[in-house]
Amino acid sequence: MQPVLGVLLALAAAFGSGHRSPLNDFQRLRATELLAMPGDPPPPLPEQGTAEQCAQRCASSLACRAFHYDQQSQLCQLLPWTQHSPHIQLQKNIRYDLYQKKGQKVPGSSPTHSAASRFLPSPRNGLEENYCRNPDRDKRGPWCYTLDPSVRHQSCGIKKCEDAVCMTCNGEDYRGTVDHTESGTECQRWDLQHPHKHPYHPNKYPDKGLDDNYCRNPDSSERPWCYTTDPGREREYCRIRICKKRPRPVNVTNGCFRGKGEGYRGRVNVTVSGIPCQRWDSQVPHKHHFLPEKYPCKDLQENYCRNPDGSEAPWCFTSRPTIRIAFCFHIRRCPDEQDAEECYHGHGKYYHGHVSKTRKGITCQPWAAQTPHVPQISPATHPEAHLEENYCRNPDNDSHGPWCYTMDPRTPFDYCAIKPCCEPLPTSLQS
Ligand SMILES: *[C@@H]1O[C@H](CO)[C@@H](O)[C@H](O)[C@H]1NC(C)=O
Ligand SMILES: *[C@@H]1O[C@H](CO)[C@@H](O)[C@H](O)[C@H]1NC(C)=O
Ligand SMILES: *[C@@H]1O[C@H](CO)[C@@H](O)[C@H](O)[C@H]1NC(C)=O
């Protein structure tokens, strides 16, 4: 590709839609930096700016392939490498996020094949017939010389395996890189609030895989979806291939429930207070979208208590018109999980228990520690909040309940697997 054409395409991509963020062209790796070997020319000095301004600068420079972004001091450093460049190492560094240009969409930034005549077929290098191959590890994937005299070579556009990742069930576990909706609209990044404001910030939902602008299903919708870069269309489903293999089996229990009870397959069909549950295949008295045929892995049989949406425990719609849903906390927890028996009142501001793990099982960071995260809330700032050891607490009365900073450098904080003592709404039904 001619450099001039590359610049034009980059500009067209940048300005083609006023609502598209320049960050859309980048993949983020949290708390990571790229290290060059000593002796390589140093990258440009850091400059002040927002992450988006940084992305804009990087996009309009053909030499730039990635950048470090320091959120705290709003500094960015443009880099001429990616993690796939020779002599480059990835390293954890909690000060930076690393943004790398998404490979296949960056015109002009990959090595040209000008020296390509050295790619001569041999029995071992796989250059047979006229098949698409990738002897120079072009990041756009396999390519070939073309029969059109004006086009020396061209990428064959073969999908990367990760793009071909398929989904099972309702795609809650889908972690592929489809970043367009089924109408072809580009997705909005989950870590941005424009053009659409939304509640699914990646830091708040660390277990939902809300990476970059990829299609995901954080809210138990029917299929993966995303907010779109079109201001007139808030969100839309994505087309993701369905796997041929069977879904990962859940840990099925019958007489008790484990974790959040997603594998509970027992026959309890009344609420704690004895109200019969509404059948899942009925829309009376409560209208809902949990149709058994749309949620094939969730076993929405009869009117049994189930957890199809990642709520804290099995629940059901009730047969009473004035009570839409109720948890089925009268189902016992399995005996190997006695630790999780604790509960909290209200938002858990006065929870003083000893749970010290997040809902994902990550160990909490001690409140008095400064690593891996520098806490804004500490025993010094909140002396009344009982911030002891690394126990889950709710010093700021967060509406999602007790939380903690975590020992995982990539997860600044998360909520703890402690249940409210009374019955709140299942997560998918809260407004
Ligand atoms: C199923 O439960 C057992 C017993 O608690 C546990 O050891 C195992 O890891 C669980 N398997 C899955 C897939 O969650
Ligand atoms: C609950 O299920 C049992 C069978 O498991 C059935 O006999 C009973 O009628 C059901 N009760 C309600 C309220 O649906
Ligand atoms: C916590 O927040 C809730 C809702 O905003 C409020 O009703 C409650 O009084 C607050 N609790 C404390 C202890 O501040």
Coordinates of C-alpha atoms and ligand atoms in Angstrom, one line a residue:
M1 CA 0.0 0.0 0.0
Q2 CA 1.3 3.5 -0.9
P3 CA 2.1 5.6 2.2
V4 CA 0.0 8.5 0.9
L5 CA -3.0 6.2 0.5
G6 CA -2.4 4.9 4.0
V7 CA -2.5 8.4 5.4
L8 CA -5.7 9.1 3.5
L9 CA -7.3 6.0 4.8
A10 CA -6.2 6.7 8.3
L11 CA -7.7 10.2 8.1
A12 CA -10.9 8.9 6.6
A13 CA -11.2 6.4 9.4
A14 CA -10.5 9.1 12.0
F15 CA -13.0 11.6 10.6
G16 CA -15.5 9.5 8.8
S17 CA -17.7 9.5 11.9
G18 CA -17.7 12.3 14.4
H19 CA -18.8 10.0 17.2
R20 CA -16.2 7.3 16.7
S21 CA -13.5 7.4 19.3
P22 CA -9.9 7.1 18.0
L23 CA -9.4 4.6 20.8
N24 CA -11.5 2.2 18.8
D25 CA -8.4 1.4 16.8
F26 CA -6.5 0.1 19.8
Q27 CA -6.5 -2.9 22.1
R28 CA -5.8 -2.1 25.7
L29 CA -3.7 -4.2 28.1
R30 CA -4.0 -2.9 31.6
A31 CA -1.0 -2.3 33.9
T32 CA 1.5 -3.2 31.2
E33 CA 4.4 -1.6 29.4
L34 CA 6.6 -2.5 26.5
L35 CA 10.3 -2.6 27.1
A36 CA 12.9 -2.3 24.3
M37 CA 16.3 -3.7 24.4
P38 CA 19.1 -1.3 25.4
G39 CA 20.7 0.0 22.3
D40 CA 17.4 0.4 20.4
P41 CA 16.6 4.1 19.7
P42 CA 14.5 5.5 22.6
P43 CA 10.8 6.2 21.9
P44 CA 9.6 9.9 22.0
L45 CA 9.3 11.6 25.3
P46 CA 5.9 11.5 27.1
E47 CA 3.4 14.2 26.3
Q48 CA 0.4 15.5 28.2
G49 CA -3.1 14.6 27.0
T50 CA -6.2 12.4 27.3
A51 CA -6.1 8.8 26.2
E52 CA -8.2 9.8 23.2
Q53 CA -5.9 12.6 22.2
C54 CA -3.1 10.2 22.5
A55 CA -4.8 7.7 20.3
Q56 CA -5.4 10.5 17.7
R57 CA -1.7 11.3 17.7
C58 CA -0.7 7.7 17.3
A59 CA -3.3 7.1 14.5
S60 CA -2.0 10.0 12.5
S61 CA 1.6 8.9 12.7
L62 CA 2.7 6.1 10.5
A63 CA 5.6 5.3 12.8
C64 CA 3.4 4.9 15.9
R65 CA 2.1 1.4 16.6
A66 CA 1.2 1.6 20.3
F67 CA 1.3 4.0 23.2
H68 CA 1.7 3.9 27.0
Y69 CA -0.9 5.8 28.9
D70 CA -0.4 7.0 32.5
Q71 CA -3.9 7.6 33.7
Q72 CA -2.8 9.4 36.9
S73 CA -0.6 12.0 35.3
Q74 CA -2.4 12.0 31.9
L75 CA 0.8 11.4 30.1
C76 CA 1.2 9.4 26.9
Q77 CA 4.2 8.0 25.2
L78 CA 4.0 7.0 21.6
L79 CA 5.8 3.8 20.6
P80 CA 7.1 2.5 17.3
W81 CA 6.7 -1.1 18.4
T82 CA 4.1 -3.6 19.5
Q83 CA 4.5 -6.7 21.7
H84 CA 5.1 -8.7 18.5
S85 CA 8.1 -6.6 17.3
P86 CA 11.5 -8.2 17.6
H87 CA 13.5 -7.6 20.9
I88 CA 10.4 -6.2 22.7
Q89 CA 9.2 -7.5 26.0
L90 CA 5.9 -7.1 27.8
Q91 CA 6.2 -6.2 31.5
K92 CA 3.7 -5.5 34.3
N93 CA 3.8 -1.9 35.4
I94 CA 0.8 -0.7 37.3
R95 CA 1.5 2.9 36.2
Y96 CA 0.6 2.3 32.6
D97 CA -2.0 1.0 30.3
L98 CA -0.7 -0.2 27.0
Y99 CA -2.7 0.5 23.9
Q100 CA -1.7 -1.3 20.7
K101 CA -3.1 -0.7 17.2
K102 CA -5.6 -3.4 16.3
G103 CA -3.5 -5.4 13.8
Q104 CA -5.6 -6.1 10.7
K105 CA -7.1 -2.6 10.5
V106 CA -4.1 -0.4 10.4
P107 CA -3.2 0.7 6.9
G108 CA 0.4 1.3 6.1
S109 CA 1.9 0.3 9.4
S110 CA 3.1 -3.1 8.6
P111 CA 6.4 -3.9 6.9
T112 CA 6.2 -3.8 3.2
H113 CA 7.0 -6.9 1.1
S114 CA 9.5 -5.0 -1.0
A115 CA 12.2 -7.5 -0.2
A116 CA 9.7 -10.2 -0.9
S117 CA 11.4 -11.8 -3.8
R118 CA 13.6 -13.6 -1.2
F119 CA 10.5 -15.8 -0.4
L120 CA 11.4 -18.8 -2.6
P121 CA 9.5 -22.0 -2.3
S122 CA 11.2 -24.8 -0.5
P123 CA 9.8 -28.1 0.7
R124 CA 9.9 -26.9 4.3
N125 CA 8.5 -23.4 4.2
G126 CA 5.1 -24.3 2.9
L127 CA 5.2 -21.9 -0.1
E128 CA 3.3 -24.3 -2.4
E129 CA 1.2 -23.6 -5.5
N130 CA -0.3 -20.1 -5.2
Y131 CA -1.8 -20.6 -1.7
C132 CA -2.0 -17.6 0.7
R133 CA 1.0 -17.8 3.1
N134 CA 2.7 -15.6 5.6
P135 CA 6.4 -16.0 5.3
D136 CA 7.2 -12.6 6.8
R137 CA 4.8 -12.7 9.7
D138 CA 2.7 -9.8 8.3
K139 CA 0.3 -9.0 11.0
R140 CA -2.5 -8.7 8.5
G141 CA -2.2 -12.5 8.1
P142 CA -1.5 -14.7 5.0
W143 CA -1.0 -12.9 1.7
C144 CA 0.0 -13.6 -1.9
Y145 CA 1.4 -11.9 -5.0
T146 CA -1.5 -11.2 -7.3
L147 CA -2.0 -11.7 -11.0
D148 CA -3.0 -8.0 -11.4
P149 CA 0.2 -6.3 -12.6
S150 CA -0.8 -3.1 -10.7
V151 CA -1.2 -4.9 -7.4
R152 CA 2.0 -6.6 -6.3
H153 CA 0.6 -8.4 -3.3
Q154 CA -2.4 -8.3 -1.1
S155 CA -3.6 -9.8 2.2
C156 CA -6.0 -12.7 1.7
G157 CA -8.3 -11.5 4.5
I158 CA -8.3 -14.8 6.3
K159 CA -9.9 -14.4 9.8
K160 CA -7.7 -14.8 12.8
C161 CA -8.6 -17.8 14.9
E162 CA -9.5 -15.5 17.8
D163 CA -11.9 -13.7 15.5
A164 CA -13.5 -17.1 14.7
V165 CA -14.1 -17.8 18.4
C166 CA -17.6 -19.1 18.8
M167 CA -20.1 -18.9 21.6
T168 CA -22.2 -21.3 23.7
C169 CA -25.5 -20.8 25.5
N170 CA -26.2 -17.1 25.5
G171 CA -22.6 -16.1 24.9
E172 CA -21.9 -14.8 28.5
D173 CA -18.5 -16.5 28.2
Y174 CA -17.8 -15.1 24.7
R175 CA -14.4 -13.4 24.7
G176 CA -13.8 -13.0 21.0
T177 CA -13.0 -9.8 19.1
V178 CA -16.0 -9.1 17.0
D179 CA -16.4 -5.3 17.3
H180 CA -19.3 -4.6 14.9
T181 CA -23.0 -5.2 15.4
E182 CA -25.1 -7.4 13.1
S183 CA -26.1 -4.3 11.1
G184 CA -22.4 -3.6 10.6
T185 CA -22.2 -0.6 13.0
E186 CA -19.0 -0.2 14.9
C187 CA -19.2 -0.8 18.6
Q188 CA -18.5 1.8 21.3
R189 CA -15.7 1.0 23.8
W190 CA -17.0 -0.2 27.1
D191 CA -14.5 2.2 28.9
L192 CA -16.0 5.3 27.2
Q193 CA -19.3 7.0 28.0
H194 CA -19.9 8.5 24.5
P195 CA -21.8 8.6 22.3
H196 CA -23.9 6.5 24.8
K197 CA -23.8 6.8 28.6
H198 CA -24.1 3.4 30.2
P199 CA -23.5 1.5 33.5
Y200 CA -21.2 -1.3 32.2
H201 CA -17.9 0.2 33.1
P202 CA -15.2 -2.5 32.9
N203 CA -13.8 -1.7 36.4
K204 CA -17.3 -2.3 37.9
Y205 CA -17.7 -5.7 36.1
P206 CA -14.3 -7.2 36.0
D207 CA -15.6 -10.7 35.4
K208 CA -17.6 -9.8 32.3
G209 CA -14.7 -9.4 29.9
L210 CA -15.6 -5.8 28.9
D211 CA -12.5 -5.4 26.8
D212 CA -12.1 -2.6 24.2
N213 CA -15.2 -2.4 22.1
Y214 CA -15.9 -6.1 21.7
C215 CA -19.4 -7.6 21.7
R216 CA -20.2 -9.1 25.1
N217 CA -23.2 -10.2 27.1
P218 CA -22.8 -8.7 30.6
D219 CA -26.5 -8.5 31.4
S220 CA -27.9 -12.0 30.5
S221 CA -29.3 -10.8 27.2
E222 CA -30.2 -13.4 24.6
R223 CA -26.8 -12.9 22.8
P224 CA -23.7 -10.7 22.9
W225 CA -24.3 -7.1 22.0
C226 CA -22.6 -3.7 22.3
Y227 CA -23.4 0.0 22.5
T228 CA -22.8 1.4 19.0
T229 CA -20.8 4.4 17.8
D230 CA -24.0 5.6 16.1
P231 CA -25.7 8.2 18.4
G232 CA -29.1 7.2 17.0
R233 CA -28.8 3.5 17.9
E234 CA -28.0 2.8 21.6
R235 CA -27.3 -0.9 21.5
E236 CA -27.5 -3.7 19.1
Y237 CA -26.9 -7.5 19.0
C238 CA -23.8 -8.9 17.3
R239 CA -23.6 -11.9 15.0
I240 CA -21.4 -14.5 16.7
R241 CA -20.9 -18.0 15.5
I242 CA -22.5 -20.7 17.6
C243 CA -20.1 -23.5 18.7
K244 CA -20.7 -27.0 17.4
K245 CA -19.3 -28.5 20.6
R246 CA -21.5 -28.7 23.7
P247 CA -21.3 -26.0 26.3
R248 CA -19.1 -26.3 29.4
P249 CA -21.1 -28.3 31.9
V250 CA -22.2 -26.4 35.1
N251 CA -21.7 -27.9 38.5
V252 CA -25.2 -29.3 39.0
T253 CA -26.7 -29.6 42.4
N254 CA -30.2 -30.6 43.5
G255 CA -30.7 -30.5 47.3
C256 CA -28.6 -27.4 47.9
F257 CA -26.9 -24.7 45.8
R258 CA -23.2 -23.8 45.3
G259 CA -21.8 -20.4 44.5
K260 CA -24.6 -18.3 43.0
G261 CA -26.6 -21.4 42.3
E262 CA -26.3 -21.2 38.5
G263 CA -26.1 -25.0 38.6
Y264 CA -29.1 -25.5 40.9
R265 CA -31.4 -28.0 39.2
G266 CA -33.7 -28.9 42.2
R267 CA -37.4 -28.6 42.3
V268 CA -38.1 -25.9 44.9
N269 CA -41.0 -23.9 43.3
V270 CA -42.2 -21.5 46.0
T271 CA -40.6 -18.4 47.5
V272 CA -39.2 -18.1 51.0
S273 CA -42.6 -16.8 52.2
G274 CA -44.4 -19.7 50.5
I275 CA -45.8 -17.8 47.4
P276 CA -45.9 -20.2 44.4
C277 CA -43.4 -19.3 41.6
Q278 CA -44.6 -18.3 38.1
R279 CA -43.9 -20.7 35.4
W280 CA -40.9 -19.7 33.2
D281 CA -42.9 -20.4 30.0
S282 CA -45.7 -18.1 31.1
Q283 CA -46.0 -14.3 30.9
V284 CA -48.7 -14.1 33.5
P285 CA -48.8 -12.3 36.0
H286 CA -45.3 -11.0 35.1
K287 CA -44.1 -10.3 31.6
H288 CA -40.4 -11.2 31.2
H289 CA -37.7 -12.2 28.7
F290 CA -36.5 -15.4 30.3
L291 CA -38.2 -17.7 27.8
P292 CA -37.0 -21.3 28.3
E293 CA -36.3 -21.7 24.5
K294 CA -34.1 -18.6 24.5
Y295 CA -32.0 -19.8 27.4
P296 CA -31.3 -23.4 26.5
C297 CA -28.5 -23.9 29.1
K298 CA -30.4 -22.5 32.0
D299 CA -32.9 -25.3 32.5
L300 CA -35.9 -23.0 33.0
Q301 CA -38.3 -25.8 33.6
E302 CA -41.7 -25.6 35.2
N303 CA -41.7 -22.9 37.9
Y304 CA -38.5 -24.0 39.6
C305 CA -36.2 -21.5 41.3
R306 CA -33.2 -20.9 38.9
N307 CA -30.4 -18.4 38.4
P308 CA -30.3 -17.6 34.7
D309 CA -28.7 -14.2 35.0
G310 CA -25.8 -14.4 37.4
S311 CA -27.8 -13.1 40.4
E312 CA -26.6 -13.9 43.9
A313 CA -28.8 -17.0 44.3
P314 CA -31.7 -18.9 42.6
W315 CA -34.9 -16.9 42.2
C316 CA -38.2 -16.9 40.4
F317 CA -41.0 -14.6 39.3
T318 CA -43.8 -15.0 41.8
S319 CA -47.5 -15.8 41.0
R320 CA -48.5 -12.7 43.0
P321 CA -49.0 -9.6 40.7
T322 CA -47.6 -7.2 43.4
I323 CA -44.4 -9.1 43.9
R324 CA -42.4 -9.5 40.7
I325 CA -39.5 -11.6 41.8
A326 CA -38.1 -13.2 44.9
F327 CA -34.9 -15.0 45.8
C328 CA -35.2 -18.6 47.0
F329 CA -32.8 -18.3 49.9
H330 CA -34.7 -21.1 51.7
I331 CA -32.7 -23.5 49.4
R332 CA -29.7 -24.4 51.5
R333 CA -26.2 -23.7 50.6
C334 CA -24.2 -26.9 50.1
P335 CA -22.3 -27.7 53.3
D336 CA -18.8 -27.2 51.6
E337 CA -19.6 -23.5 51.4
Q338 CA -20.5 -22.6 55.0
D339 CA -18.1 -19.6 54.8
A340 CA -20.5 -17.8 52.5
E341 CA -23.3 -17.9 55.0
E342 CA -22.7 -14.4 56.3
C343 CA -25.0 -11.7 55.0
Y344 CA -25.2 -7.9 55.2
H345 CA -28.0 -5.4 56.0
G346 CA -28.9 -2.4 53.8
H347 CA -26.0 -1.6 51.6
G348 CA -23.6 -3.4 54.1
K349 CA -22.2 -0.2 55.5
Y350 CA -22.1 -1.9 58.9
Y351 CA -20.9 -5.3 57.7
H352 CA -18.0 -6.3 60.0
G353 CA -17.6 -9.9 59.0
H354 CA -14.5 -11.8 57.9
V355 CA -15.0 -12.5 54.2
S356 CA -11.8 -11.4 52.4
K357 CA -12.3 -12.6 48.9
T358 CA -14.1 -11.0 45.9
R359 CA -16.9 -12.7 44.1
K360 CA -14.3 -13.9 41.6
G361 CA -12.3 -15.4 44.4
I362 CA -9.5 -12.9 44.2
T363 CA -7.9 -12.2 47.6
C364 CA -8.5 -8.7 49.0
Q365 CA -5.7 -6.2 49.5
P366 CA -5.2 -5.2 53.1
W367 CA -6.8 -1.8 53.7
A368 CA -3.6 -0.3 55.1
A369 CA -1.4 -1.5 52.2
Q370 CA -0.2 0.6 49.3
T371 CA 0.2 -2.1 46.7
P372 CA -0.8 -3.3 44.2
H373 CA -3.3 -0.4 44.4
V374 CA -2.9 2.9 46.1
P375 CA -6.2 3.2 48.0
Q376 CA -8.2 6.3 48.1
I377 CA -10.1 4.9 51.1
S378 CA -8.0 3.8 54.0
P379 CA -8.1 3.5 57.8
A380 CA -6.7 7.0 57.8
T381 CA -9.4 8.5 55.7
H382 CA -12.3 6.5 57.2
P383 CA -11.3 5.8 60.8
E384 CA -14.9 4.9 61.7
A385 CA -15.3 2.2 59.0
H386 CA -13.6 -0.8 60.7
L387 CA -11.2 -1.2 57.8
E388 CA -9.4 -4.2 59.4
E389 CA -7.1 -6.6 57.8
N390 CA -8.3 -7.3 54.2
Y391 CA -11.9 -7.9 55.1
C392 CA -14.7 -6.8 52.7
R393 CA -16.2 -3.5 53.9
N394 CA -18.4 -0.8 52.5
P395 CA -17.0 2.5 53.8
D396 CA -18.6 4.5 51.0
N397 CA -22.0 2.9 51.2
D398 CA -21.7 1.6 47.6
S399 CA -25.1 0.4 46.5
H400 CA -23.6 -3.0 45.3
G401 CA -22.6 -3.9 48.9
P402 CA -19.2 -4.6 50.6
W403 CA -16.1 -4.6 48.4
C404 CA -12.3 -4.4 48.7
Y405 CA -9.2 -3.5 46.7
T406 CA -7.8 -6.6 45.2
M407 CA -4.4 -8.2 45.0
D408 CA -4.8 -8.5 41.3
P409 CA -3.0 -5.5 39.7
R410 CA -5.5 -5.6 36.8
T411 CA -8.6 -5.4 39.1
P412 CA -8.4 -2.3 41.3
F413 CA -11.4 -3.3 43.3
D414 CA -14.4 -5.7 43.3
Y415 CA -17.4 -6.6 45.2
C416 CA -17.5 -9.6 47.6
A417 CA -19.6 -12.7 47.5
I418 CA -21.7 -11.8 50.5
K419 CA -25.4 -11.9 50.2
P420 CA -27.8 -9.3 51.5
C421 CA -29.8 -10.5 54.5
C422 CA -33.1 -9.5 53.1
E423 CA -34.4 -10.0 49.5
P424 CA -33.1 -7.5 46.9
L425 CA -33.9 -7.7 43.2
P426 CA -32.0 -10.0 41.0
T427 CA -29.3 -8.1 39.2
S428 CA -30.8 -8.2 35.7
L429 CA -34.1 -6.7 37.0
Q430 CA -32.7 -3.7 38.9
S431 CA -33.2 -0.5 37.0
Ligands
LIG1 C1 -17.7 -28.5 41.1 O1 -17.7 -28.6 42.5 C2 -16.6 -29.2 43.1 C3 -16.8 -29.4 44.6 O2 -17.0 -28.2 45.2 C4 -15.3 -28.4 42.8 O3 -14.2 -29.0 43.3 C5 -15.2 -28.3 41.3 O4 -14.1 -27.4 41.0 C6 -16.5 -27.7 40.7 N1 -16.4 -27.7 39.2 C7 -16.7 -26.6 38.5 C8 -16.6 -26.8 37.0 O5 -17.1 -25.6 38.9
LIG2 C1 -44.2 -27.7 43.1 O1 -43.7 -28.9 42.5 C2 -44.4 -30.1 43.0 C3 -43.7 -31.3 42.3 O2 -42.3 -31.2 42.5 C4 -45.8 -30.1 42.7 O3 -46.5 -31.2 43.2 C5 -46.5 -28.8 43.2 O4 -47.8 -28.8 42.8 C6 -45.7 -27.6 42.8 N1 -46.2 -26.5 43.5 C7 -46.4 -25.3 42.9 C8 -47.0 -24.2 43.7 O5 -46.2 -25.1 41.7
LIG3 C1 -26.7 4.3 52.3 O1 -27.3 4.6 51.1 C2 -28.7 4.4 51.2 C3 -29.3 4.7 49.8 O2 -28.7 5.8 49.2 C4 -29.4 5.2 52.3 O3 -30.8 4.9 52.3 C5 -28.7 4.8 53.6 O4 -29.3 5.6 54.6 C6 -27.2 5.0 53.5 N1 -26.7 4.4 54.7 C7 -25.7 5.1 55.5 C8 -25.3 4.4 56.7 O5 -25.3 6.1 55.1

